[in-house]
Short mmCIF file of C-alpha atoms and ligand atoms in Angstrom, two decimals:
data_model
loop_
_atom_site.label_atom_id
_atom_site.label_comp_id
_atom_site.label_asym_id
_atom_site.label_seq_id
_atom_site.Cartn_x
_atom_site.Cartn_y
_atom_site.Cartn_z
CA MET A 1 -75.45 -22.05 -24.25
CA PRO A 2 -75.95 -21.51 -28.11
CA LYS A 3 -77.82 -18.16 -29.49
CA GLN A 4 -81.53 -19.77 -30.98
CA LEU A 5 -82.92 -18.75 -34.31
CA PHE A 6 -86.46 -20.06 -35.46
CA ILE A 7 -87.24 -19.25 -39.08
CA LYS A 8 -91.06 -19.85 -40.89
CA THR A 9 -90.93 -21.35 -43.67
CA PHE A 10 -93.83 -20.26 -45.73
CA GLY A 11 -94.00 -21.66 -49.46
CA CYS A 12 -92.90 -24.59 -51.72
CA GLN A 13 -90.29 -27.58 -50.93
CA MET A 14 -88.14 -25.08 -52.91
CA ASN A 15 -88.50 -23.02 -50.74
CA GLU A 16 -88.47 -26.04 -46.84
CA LEU A 17 -84.38 -26.87 -49.12
CA ASP A 18 -83.75 -23.06 -47.91
CA THR A 19 -84.38 -23.15 -44.78
CA GLU A 20 -82.36 -25.81 -44.29
CA LYS A 21 -79.34 -23.76 -45.77
CA ILE A 22 -80.28 -20.99 -43.81
CA ALA A 23 -80.32 -22.72 -40.59
CA GLY A 24 -76.82 -24.97 -41.69
CA THR A 25 -75.44 -20.93 -42.77
CA LEU A 26 -76.20 -19.97 -38.83
CA SER A 27 -75.04 -22.97 -37.32
CA ASP A 28 -72.23 -22.25 -38.38
CA LEU A 29 -71.95 -19.06 -37.02
CA GLY A 30 -73.56 -20.49 -33.38
CA TYR A 31 -77.21 -20.15 -34.29
CA SER A 32 -79.43 -23.70 -32.92
CA LEU A 33 -83.41 -24.16 -34.59
CA THR A 34 -85.98 -23.27 -31.82
CA ASP A 35 -89.88 -23.64 -32.47
CA SER A 36 -90.61 -21.02 -29.92
CA PRO A 37 -89.94 -16.96 -31.27
CA ASP A 38 -90.82 -16.25 -28.56
CA LYS A 39 -87.02 -18.42 -26.97
CA ALA A 40 -84.89 -16.61 -30.20
CA ASP A 41 -82.85 -14.19 -30.18
CA MET A 42 -82.86 -14.80 -34.54
CA VAL A 43 -86.30 -14.63 -36.45
CA ILE A 44 -86.35 -14.96 -40.30
CA LEU A 45 -89.42 -14.93 -42.03
CA ASN A 46 -88.22 -17.45 -44.86
CA THR A 47 -91.05 -15.75 -47.70
CA CYS A 48 -93.67 -16.61 -50.78
CA SER A 49 -94.89 -14.36 -52.83
CA VAL A 50 -97.48 -16.49 -55.31
CA ARG A 51 -99.65 -15.88 -54.51
CA GLU A 52 -101.24 -12.20 -52.73
CA LYS A 53 -102.68 -13.54 -49.07
CA ALA A 54 -98.57 -16.01 -48.30
CA GLU A 55 -96.92 -11.80 -48.90
CA TYR A 56 -99.94 -10.85 -47.45
CA LYS A 57 -98.90 -13.27 -44.15
CA CYS A 58 -95.47 -12.43 -43.79
CA TYR A 59 -96.06 -8.55 -43.32
CA SER A 60 -98.79 -9.65 -40.16
CA ASP A 61 -96.94 -11.94 -39.07
CA LEU A 62 -93.44 -8.94 -39.15
CA GLY A 63 -96.40 -6.73 -37.13
CA ARG A 64 -96.31 -9.62 -34.26
CA LEU A 65 -91.66 -9.71 -34.17
CA ARG A 66 -92.05 -5.77 -34.36
CA GLU A 67 -94.47 -6.51 -30.83
CA LEU A 68 -91.36 -8.93 -29.44
CA LYS A 69 -88.23 -6.35 -30.54
CA LYS A 70 -89.89 -4.01 -28.25
CA GLU A 71 -89.79 -6.74 -25.29
CA ASN A 72 -86.26 -8.55 -26.39
CA PRO A 73 -84.02 -4.91 -28.38
CA ASP A 74 -81.47 -7.61 -29.10
CA LEU A 75 -83.89 -9.86 -31.40
CA ILE A 76 -82.91 -9.80 -34.97
CA ILE A 77 -84.77 -10.58 -37.45
CA GLY A 78 -84.22 -11.45 -40.88
CA VAL A 79 -86.55 -11.44 -43.84
CA GLY A 80 -85.86 -13.94 -46.70
CA GLY A 81 -87.36 -16.30 -49.76
CA CYS A 82 -89.22 -14.25 -52.05
CA VAL A 83 -90.93 -12.05 -51.50
CA ALA A 84 -87.43 -10.22 -50.04
CA GLN A 85 -85.98 -11.01 -53.70
CA GLN A 86 -89.08 -9.12 -55.01
CA GLU A 87 -89.75 -6.09 -52.56
CA GLY A 88 -86.21 -5.53 -51.21
CA GLU A 89 -85.56 -3.18 -50.13
CA ARG A 90 -89.49 -2.18 -49.66
CA ILE A 91 -89.79 -4.18 -47.30
CA VAL A 92 -87.34 -1.96 -45.04
CA GLU A 93 -89.36 1.32 -45.93
CA LYS A 94 -92.51 -0.85 -44.60
CA ALA A 95 -90.85 -2.70 -41.07
CA PRO A 96 -88.15 -0.96 -40.73
CA TYR A 97 -87.41 -2.81 -37.99
CA VAL A 98 -85.74 -6.25 -40.14
CA ASP A 99 -81.76 -6.61 -39.50
CA MET A 100 -81.74 -7.97 -42.75
CA VAL A 101 -83.34 -8.52 -46.09
CA PHE A 102 -81.59 -11.74 -48.22
CA GLY A 103 -83.44 -12.94 -51.65
CA THR A 104 -83.16 -16.27 -52.36
CA ASP A 105 -80.15 -16.72 -54.92
CA ASN A 106 -77.97 -14.34 -51.43
CA ILE A 107 -77.91 -17.37 -48.54
CA SER A 108 -74.40 -17.31 -48.95
CA ASP A 109 -74.89 -13.70 -47.71
CA ILE A 110 -76.11 -13.92 -44.69
CA PRO A 111 -72.56 -14.63 -42.49
CA LYS A 112 -71.79 -10.27 -44.65
CA LEU A 113 -74.76 -8.25 -43.76
CA LEU A 114 -75.37 -10.16 -40.07
CA GLY A 115 -71.30 -8.93 -39.30
CA THR A 116 -72.72 -5.45 -40.93
CA SER A 117 -76.31 -5.37 -39.49
CA ARG A 118 -74.84 -5.85 -36.65
CA GLY A 119 -72.36 -3.33 -36.61
CA LYS A 120 -74.85 -0.40 -37.40
CA PRO A 121 -78.45 1.20 -35.40
CA ARG A 122 -80.74 -1.59 -35.54
CA ASN A 123 -83.30 0.18 -37.79
CA LYS A 124 -80.07 1.00 -40.78
CA VAL A 125 -80.39 -2.07 -42.86
CA SER A 126 -78.30 -4.05 -45.27
CA THR A 127 -79.66 -6.07 -48.56
CA GLY A 128 -78.40 -8.31 -50.59
CA ARG A 129 -81.04 -8.46 -52.73
CA ARG A 130 -79.02 -6.63 -55.97
CA ARG A 131 -75.61 -7.69 -55.21
CA ALA A 132 -76.53 -11.65 -56.52
CA LYS A 133 -79.90 -11.87 -57.81
CA TYR A 134 -79.14 -12.85 -61.05
CA ALA A 135 -76.27 -15.53 -59.89
CA GLY A 136 -75.69 -16.87 -63.74
CA ASN A 137 -75.80 -20.19 -61.86
CA VAL A 138 -75.77 -21.86 -59.08
CA SER A 139 -73.03 -24.79 -58.77
CA GLY A 140 -71.73 -21.76 -56.83
CA GLU A 141 -73.99 -21.89 -54.48
CA VAL A 142 -73.39 -25.67 -53.40
CA ASN A 143 -71.59 -24.96 -50.11
CA ILE A 144 -73.70 -24.31 -48.42
CA PRO A 145 -73.82 -25.65 -45.53
CA ILE A 146 -77.05 -27.59 -45.37
CA LYS A 147 -79.16 -28.67 -41.96
CA ARG A 148 -81.67 -31.24 -42.64
CA SER A 149 -85.00 -31.63 -41.10
CA ASN A 150 -85.03 -35.02 -42.10
CA PRO A 151 -82.82 -37.64 -41.61
CA VAL A 152 -83.08 -40.65 -43.89
CA LYS A 153 -85.16 -38.12 -47.26
CA ALA A 154 -83.32 -34.58 -48.39
CA TRP A 155 -84.73 -32.15 -51.11
CA VAL A 156 -82.02 -31.35 -53.32
CA ASN A 157 -82.12 -29.14 -56.34
CA ILE A 158 -81.02 -29.40 -59.98
CA ILE A 159 -81.96 -26.37 -61.48
CA ASP A 160 -83.52 -23.09 -60.11
CA GLY A 161 -85.82 -20.55 -61.95
CA CYS A 162 -87.96 -20.70 -65.33
CA ASP A 163 -88.06 -19.71 -67.36
CA LYS A 164 -91.89 -20.48 -68.66
CA PHE A 165 -93.13 -17.19 -68.02
CA CYS A 166 -97.23 -18.44 -67.53
CA THR A 167 -99.11 -15.27 -67.29
CA PHE A 168 -100.29 -15.34 -63.47
CA CYS A 169 -96.74 -16.54 -62.36
CA VAL A 170 -94.34 -14.63 -60.38
CA VAL A 171 -91.72 -17.27 -60.13
CA PRO A 172 -89.94 -16.48 -62.77
CA HIS A 173 -89.98 -12.72 -62.12
CA THR A 174 -88.56 -13.84 -58.45
CA ARG A 175 -86.55 -16.45 -58.96
CA GLY A 176 -85.07 -15.36 -62.60
CA ARG A 177 -83.84 -17.32 -65.11
CA GLU A 178 -83.55 -20.95 -65.47
CA ARG A 179 -79.48 -22.04 -64.22
CA SER A 180 -79.52 -26.10 -63.84
CA ARG A 181 -77.06 -26.63 -61.90
CA GLN A 182 -73.71 -29.18 -63.34
CA PRO A 183 -74.93 -33.37 -62.97
CA ASP A 184 -71.51 -34.20 -61.52
CA ASP A 185 -72.38 -31.51 -58.53
CA ILE A 186 -75.63 -32.61 -58.06
CA CYS A 187 -74.47 -36.72 -57.92
CA ARG A 188 -71.70 -35.08 -56.08
CA GLU A 189 -73.90 -34.28 -53.47
CA ILE A 190 -76.65 -37.09 -53.81
CA ARG A 191 -73.37 -40.33 -53.35
CA GLY A 192 -72.95 -37.48 -49.25
CA LEU A 193 -76.56 -37.93 -48.70
CA ALA A 194 -76.26 -41.94 -49.55
CA ALA A 195 -72.76 -41.38 -46.99
CA ALA A 196 -75.12 -40.09 -44.64
CA GLY A 197 -77.49 -42.65 -44.64
CA TYR A 198 -80.19 -40.16 -46.38
CA LYS A 199 -82.05 -43.39 -48.92
CA GLU A 200 -84.48 -41.28 -50.46
CA VAL A 201 -83.81 -37.86 -53.47
CA THR A 202 -85.74 -35.30 -54.59
CA LEU A 203 -85.50 -33.22 -56.96
CA LEU A 204 -86.48 -30.11 -56.71
CA GLY A 205 -87.38 -27.30 -59.49
CA GLN A 206 -89.61 -25.04 -60.68
CA ASN A 207 -88.86 -27.09 -64.03
CA VAL A 208 -87.64 -29.62 -63.46
CA ASP A 209 -88.04 -30.48 -67.41
CA SER A 210 -86.05 -28.52 -68.09
CA TYR A 211 -82.80 -29.37 -66.83
CA GLY A 212 -79.13 -29.23 -69.17
CA LYS A 213 -81.15 -27.01 -71.65
CA ASP A 214 -78.98 -24.13 -70.55
CA LEU A 215 -75.82 -26.57 -69.55
CA GLY A 216 -75.71 -28.44 -73.73
CA GLY A 217 -75.68 -31.30 -74.85
CA ASN A 218 -78.14 -33.45 -74.37
CA ALA A 219 -78.92 -35.40 -70.89
CA GLY A 220 -81.85 -32.71 -69.92
CA LEU A 221 -83.28 -35.22 -66.91
CA ALA A 222 -83.66 -38.85 -68.10
CA GLY A 223 -79.67 -38.92 -68.05
CA LEU A 224 -79.58 -37.00 -65.29
CA LEU A 225 -81.81 -39.31 -63.45
CA SER A 226 -80.11 -42.37 -65.24
CA MET A 227 -76.87 -41.50 -62.52
CA ILE A 228 -78.13 -41.21 -60.37
CA ASN A 229 -80.09 -44.65 -60.08
CA TYR A 230 -76.46 -45.96 -60.23
CA ILE A 231 -75.65 -44.43 -56.39
CA PRO A 232 -75.55 -47.39 -54.03
CA GLY A 233 -77.54 -46.77 -50.65
CA ILE A 234 -80.06 -43.67 -52.48
CA GLU A 235 -82.87 -46.37 -53.14
CA ARG A 236 -85.88 -43.32 -54.50
CA ILE A 237 -86.07 -41.00 -56.19
CA ARG A 238 -88.64 -38.37 -56.66
CA PHE A 239 -88.87 -35.16 -58.65
CA VAL A 240 -91.19 -31.89 -58.38
CA THR A 241 -92.42 -29.46 -61.06
CA SER A 242 -92.76 -30.63 -64.14
CA HIS A 243 -93.83 -28.99 -66.81
CA PRO A 244 -96.80 -30.51 -69.25
CA ALA A 245 -95.35 -29.47 -72.16
CA ASP A 246 -91.56 -29.99 -71.71
CA PHE A 247 -92.55 -33.72 -69.83
CA SER A 248 -91.44 -36.27 -72.70
CA ASP A 249 -91.72 -39.37 -73.44
CA ARG A 250 -88.39 -40.60 -73.23
CA LEU A 251 -88.79 -39.61 -69.78
CA ILE A 252 -91.33 -41.84 -69.31
CA ASP A 253 -89.08 -44.54 -70.77
CA ALA A 254 -86.54 -43.75 -67.63
CA MET A 255 -89.10 -43.22 -65.25
CA THR A 256 -90.58 -47.00 -66.09
CA GLU A 257 -86.02 -48.75 -67.15
CA LEU A 258 -85.10 -47.18 -63.82
CA PRO A 259 -86.00 -48.50 -60.41
CA LYS A 260 -85.74 -45.96 -58.08
CA VAL A 261 -87.42 -43.64 -59.62
CA CYS A 262 -90.68 -43.34 -57.63
CA GLU A 263 -94.22 -43.71 -59.35
CA HIS A 264 -95.01 -40.57 -58.79
CA LEU A 265 -96.03 -37.41 -61.09
CA HIS A 266 -96.46 -34.50 -59.74
CA LEU A 267 -97.77 -31.55 -63.68
CA PRO A 268 -99.72 -29.21 -62.91
CA LEU A 269 -102.65 -28.87 -65.30
CA GLN A 270 -104.28 -25.16 -63.81
CA SER A 271 -107.06 -25.21 -66.20
CA GLY A 272 -109.14 -27.93 -68.28
CA SER A 273 -110.13 -25.46 -70.77
CA GLU A 274 -108.51 -25.05 -73.69
CA GLU A 275 -109.31 -21.43 -73.64
CA ILE A 276 -107.69 -20.16 -70.71
CA LEU A 277 -104.60 -22.63 -71.11
CA GLU A 278 -103.90 -20.19 -74.21
CA ARG A 279 -104.61 -17.85 -71.64
CA MET A 280 -102.09 -18.46 -69.14
CA LYS A 281 -99.42 -19.09 -71.76
CA ARG A 282 -98.93 -22.40 -70.36
CA ASN A 283 -98.32 -23.67 -74.48
CA TYR A 284 -100.29 -26.25 -74.05
CA THR A 285 -103.86 -27.92 -74.65
CA TYR A 286 -106.42 -30.36 -72.56
CA LYS A 287 -105.78 -33.18 -75.71
CA GLU A 288 -101.99 -32.66 -75.38
CA TYR A 289 -102.21 -33.16 -71.41
CA LYS A 290 -104.65 -36.26 -71.49
CA ASP A 291 -102.92 -38.25 -73.99
CA LYS A 292 -99.63 -37.85 -72.01
CA ILE A 293 -101.35 -38.92 -68.96
CA LYS A 294 -102.51 -41.57 -71.47
CA ARG A 295 -98.88 -42.66 -72.26
CA VAL A 296 -97.92 -42.50 -68.19
CA ARG A 297 -100.57 -44.29 -67.05
CA GLU A 298 -99.70 -46.52 -70.10
CA ALA A 299 -96.17 -47.33 -69.13
CA ILE A 300 -96.65 -46.97 -65.68
CA PRO A 301 -100.26 -48.38 -64.15
CA ASP A 302 -99.51 -47.79 -61.14
CA ILE A 303 -98.62 -44.44 -61.11
CA SER A 304 -99.79 -42.07 -58.71
CA ILE A 305 -100.54 -38.10 -60.81
CA THR A 306 -101.49 -35.57 -58.90
CA THR A 307 -101.15 -31.88 -59.85
CA ASP A 308 -101.95 -28.02 -59.50
CA ILE A 309 -105.80 -26.24 -60.06
CA ILE A 310 -106.29 -22.33 -60.47
CA THR A 311 -110.21 -21.67 -59.85
CA GLY A 312 -111.77 -17.52 -60.64
CA PHE A 313 -108.60 -16.48 -63.59
CA PRO A 314 -109.53 -13.28 -65.34
CA GLY A 315 -112.13 -14.65 -68.00
CA GLU A 316 -113.09 -17.97 -66.73
CA THR A 317 -116.72 -18.38 -67.54
CA ASP A 318 -118.85 -21.41 -65.10
CA GLY A 319 -118.26 -23.00 -68.87
CA ASP A 320 -114.66 -23.20 -68.78
CA PHE A 321 -114.74 -24.26 -64.99
CA ASN A 322 -117.35 -27.00 -65.24
CA MET A 323 -113.75 -28.04 -68.21
CA THR A 324 -111.50 -27.63 -65.51
CA MET A 325 -114.58 -30.38 -62.80
CA ASP A 326 -114.93 -32.60 -66.91
CA ALA A 327 -111.62 -32.99 -66.54
CA LEU A 328 -110.82 -33.82 -62.30
CA MET A 329 -114.12 -36.66 -63.28
CA GLU A 330 -111.68 -37.54 -66.49
CA ILE A 331 -107.67 -37.71 -64.97
CA GLN A 332 -108.42 -39.27 -62.10
CA TYR A 333 -105.62 -37.70 -59.62
CA ASP A 334 -104.72 -39.44 -56.33
CA GLY A 335 -104.62 -36.14 -55.42
CA VAL A 336 -104.47 -32.22 -56.18
CA PHE A 337 -103.38 -28.66 -54.69
CA ALA A 338 -106.06 -25.76 -55.78
CA PHE A 339 -105.67 -22.44 -55.44
CA LYS A 340 -107.57 -19.25 -56.02
CA TYR A 341 -106.60 -16.91 -58.62
CA SER A 342 -104.63 -14.63 -57.12
CA LYS A 343 -103.76 -10.80 -58.72
CA ARG A 344 -99.30 -10.62 -58.86
CA PRO A 345 -96.79 -7.89 -59.67
CA TYR A 346 -94.93 -8.05 -62.92
CA THR A 347 -97.44 -11.18 -64.02
CA PRO A 348 -99.81 -10.21 -67.72
CA ALA A 349 -102.43 -11.17 -66.25
CA ARG A 350 -102.77 -8.09 -63.59
CA LEU A 351 -103.66 -6.55 -66.60
CA TYR A 352 -106.54 -8.97 -68.01
CA ASP A 353 -109.89 -7.72 -67.91
CA ARG A 354 -112.61 -9.56 -67.18
CA LEU A 355 -111.89 -10.83 -63.42
CA VAL A 356 -113.96 -13.32 -61.06
CA PRO A 357 -115.36 -12.01 -57.96
CA SER A 358 -113.80 -13.42 -55.69
CA ALA A 359 -116.75 -15.07 -53.98
CA VAL A 360 -117.19 -17.31 -57.34
CA SER A 361 -113.38 -17.95 -57.55
CA LYS A 362 -113.60 -19.15 -53.59
CA ASP A 363 -117.10 -20.84 -54.54
CA ARG A 364 -114.87 -23.06 -57.65
CA LEU A 365 -112.18 -23.78 -55.15
CA ASP A 366 -115.08 -25.20 -52.80
CA ARG A 367 -116.50 -26.90 -55.77
CA VAL A 368 -112.98 -28.54 -56.51
CA PHE A 369 -112.04 -29.55 -53.46
CA GLU A 370 -115.68 -31.07 -53.04
CA LEU A 371 -115.16 -32.99 -56.48
CA GLN A 372 -111.66 -33.95 -55.40
CA ASN A 373 -111.68 -35.12 -51.78
CA CYS A 374 -114.49 -38.10 -53.04
CA ILE A 375 -111.90 -38.95 -56.37
CA THR A 376 -108.55 -39.40 -53.50
CA LEU A 377 -111.05 -40.93 -51.03
CA LEU A 378 -111.95 -43.74 -53.40
CA LYS A 379 -108.40 -43.82 -54.49
CA ASN A 380 -107.33 -45.09 -51.42
CA GLN A 381 -109.26 -47.12 -50.32
CA ALA A 382 -109.05 -48.80 -53.28
CA CYS A 383 -104.96 -49.01 -51.84
CA VAL A 384 -106.42 -51.29 -49.00
CA GLY A 385 -105.80 -54.66 -49.01
CA ARG A 386 -103.20 -54.21 -50.64
CA GLU A 387 -99.05 -54.33 -50.10
CA PHE A 388 -96.90 -51.42 -50.67
CA ASP A 389 -93.33 -50.79 -49.93
CA ILE A 390 -93.17 -48.86 -47.33
CA LEU A 391 -89.96 -45.89 -46.11
CA ILE A 392 -90.64 -45.13 -42.93
CA GLU A 393 -89.34 -40.81 -42.13
CA GLY A 394 -90.34 -41.18 -38.52
CA ASN A 395 -92.52 -40.65 -35.42
CA SER A 396 -96.44 -39.63 -36.73
CA LYS A 397 -96.63 -36.35 -35.48
CA LYS A 398 -100.69 -37.33 -34.53
CA ASP A 399 -100.14 -40.16 -32.87
CA ARG A 400 -96.84 -40.85 -30.28
CA GLY A 401 -97.60 -44.76 -31.34
CA LYS A 402 -97.53 -44.04 -34.66
CA LEU A 403 -94.67 -44.20 -36.81
CA THR A 404 -95.09 -42.91 -40.24
CA GLY A 405 -93.55 -44.16 -43.42
CA ARG A 406 -94.67 -43.11 -47.76
CA THR A 407 -95.55 -45.27 -50.62
CA ARG A 408 -92.71 -44.79 -53.21
CA THR A 409 -96.58 -43.66 -54.83
CA ASN A 410 -96.23 -41.25 -52.52
CA LYS A 411 -99.12 -41.50 -50.09
CA ILE A 412 -98.81 -41.27 -46.77
CA VAL A 413 -99.04 -44.45 -44.20
CA HIS A 414 -99.58 -45.10 -40.29
CA ILE A 415 -97.75 -48.03 -38.76
CA THR A 416 -98.24 -49.48 -34.75
CA LYS A 417 -94.67 -48.34 -33.30
CA ARG A 418 -93.09 -51.83 -32.81
CA ASP A 419 -88.95 -53.60 -31.83
CA GLY A 420 -86.55 -52.74 -34.28
CA ILE A 421 -88.25 -51.49 -36.92
CA SER A 422 -87.15 -47.66 -37.51
CA THR A 423 -86.26 -44.49 -38.56
CA GLY A 424 -84.89 -45.45 -41.91
CA ASP A 425 -86.44 -48.59 -42.54
CA MET A 426 -87.82 -50.75 -45.84
CA LEU A 427 -90.76 -52.26 -44.86
CA LYS A 428 -93.66 -54.79 -46.47
CA VAL A 429 -96.95 -53.16 -45.04
CA ARG A 430 -100.53 -54.47 -45.62
CA ILE A 431 -103.08 -51.60 -46.11
CA THR A 432 -106.13 -52.13 -43.27
CA SER A 433 -108.12 -48.57 -43.77
CA ALA A 434 -107.88 -45.52 -45.67
CA THR A 435 -109.11 -41.45 -45.75
CA ARG A 436 -107.94 -38.61 -47.49
CA ALA A 437 -105.30 -37.74 -45.60
CA SER A 438 -103.18 -41.22 -45.17
CA LEU A 439 -103.57 -44.99 -45.65
CA THR A 440 -102.57 -47.07 -41.92
CA GLY A 441 -101.13 -50.61 -42.08
CA GLU A 442 -99.58 -53.33 -40.76
CA VAL A 443 -96.18 -54.73 -41.25
CA GLY A 444 -96.29 -58.18 -43.26
N1 5AD B 1 -102.24 -17.18 -58.55
C1 5AD B 1 -103.32 -18.49 -58.12
N2 5AD B 1 -102.58 -19.54 -57.62
C2 5AD B 1 -101.06 -19.71 -57.61
N3 5AD B 1 -99.93 -20.09 -58.86
C3 5AD B 1 -98.71 -19.72 -58.92
N4 5AD B 1 -99.16 -18.72 -59.88
C4 5AD B 1 -100.19 -18.57 -58.61
C5 5AD B 1 -100.95 -16.98 -59.04
N5 5AD B 1 -100.96 -15.82 -59.71
C6 5AD B 1 -100.48 -21.39 -58.74
C7 5AD B 1 -99.95 -22.43 -59.58
C8 5AD B 1 -98.39 -23.12 -59.88
C9 5AD B 1 -98.45 -23.27 -57.46
C10 5AD B 1 -96.94 -23.44 -57.17
O1 5AD B 1 -98.77 -22.32 -57.35
O2 5AD B 1 -101.07 -23.28 -59.73
O3 5AD B 1 -98.96 -23.93 -60.20
FE1 SF4 B 2 -94.53 -20.23 -63.17
FE2 SF4 B 2 -95.40 -21.24 -64.81
FE3 SF4 B 2 -92.35 -21.43 -63.93
FE4 SF4 B 2 -94.85 -22.59 -62.75
S1 SF4 B 2 -93.64 -23.29 -64.83
S2 SF4 B 2 -93.18 -21.37 -61.99
S3 SF4 B 2 -96.76 -21.62 -62.65
S4 SF4 B 2 -93.42 -19.77 -64.69
#
């Protein structure tokens, strides 16, 4: 019987890809994934520290794992991801029953860590944190085996880290400076995915528009997209996350010209107030942001656009917040990810005064959701009666009689199961109804 591994993932797609790497690495060591921590021989928390709540959740989960370990003293507990990168050995001080701690750059060290941690008493821990924190170039990590969670769409890391240092954000302190992967490595990985039957790739990075700046040359993301566009078998290419200061006309041209690049853009605005944007050190004005949205919509009229918003950044007045609400009305996003400002270690904003009371931030957050829910619903309802190309991604999570796919614009579509339709199929689907969260359609 193979050893059972349970991994809980917090945070962004980058962490989800890291989870697939952790699962791949441990699968080579004889572990197979289980969805129940109670049955597991090893439990790993792949943590996120972008907001305090996620970090707090990691420690409360660790508390529960401690109880599990009392029942099963052989249980191996690992902590990976951004909290591990940020806190290192401090995790062990707080939770001495943890067996291994590995940062985001240390996934390939897991076999070594296990080797050492097994030989030691349980309350002693190996941490790979210091050894490879800023690994220099991630191309050395290419060979980490990846156990993909979906058979048709895959995440592909193109750049790690971030040099932007937005004043609220801990990411440059956890994931380090920008390191681009070599285009050849990326294309080789994607050709391998195509050969294995994958149809869609999403290129990942904290700031994909910075891709290639550290490699010399000027191919950038646009150049990379055009290379991937020629890989047979891959039908859809996506990329996240773009940065409004770096998102360029050249990239808009590439998105327009390259048929496989999907009509979706995630462009985090954070705030509609010029003053707040400046204090966040975002390096663009709302006016510049709006101009870029206008240009991309002129070039690709059907594009769907999503964003991130923070409410209650230090110093955000009612007037500033109303500018964010005005921006939501003006831009008419397809979807918004909104968060209450959270004070993070190492960030300049942690020292800012004029803190916004939590209840006010929460109320503003609720107002963002309330407005955006209406906009998203109207946008989705406008799809009813229209036909879209849908890539079927698998069974619906909620309804066993349905399959789920996505439009090129990244909207979720459910269709009724039928003989002859399976995961990986590309179908023309007519939309029959819409909610805020998804569309329902019929195969045309
Ligand atoms: N507080 C709240 N939200 C944050 N984000 C990043 N840092 C913080 C923070 N300290 C949000 C931003 C970013 C998204 C990934 O998380 O909106 O775009
Ligand atoms: Fe954080 Fe800003 Fe970098 Fe995004 S661009 S990861 S918000 S520092």
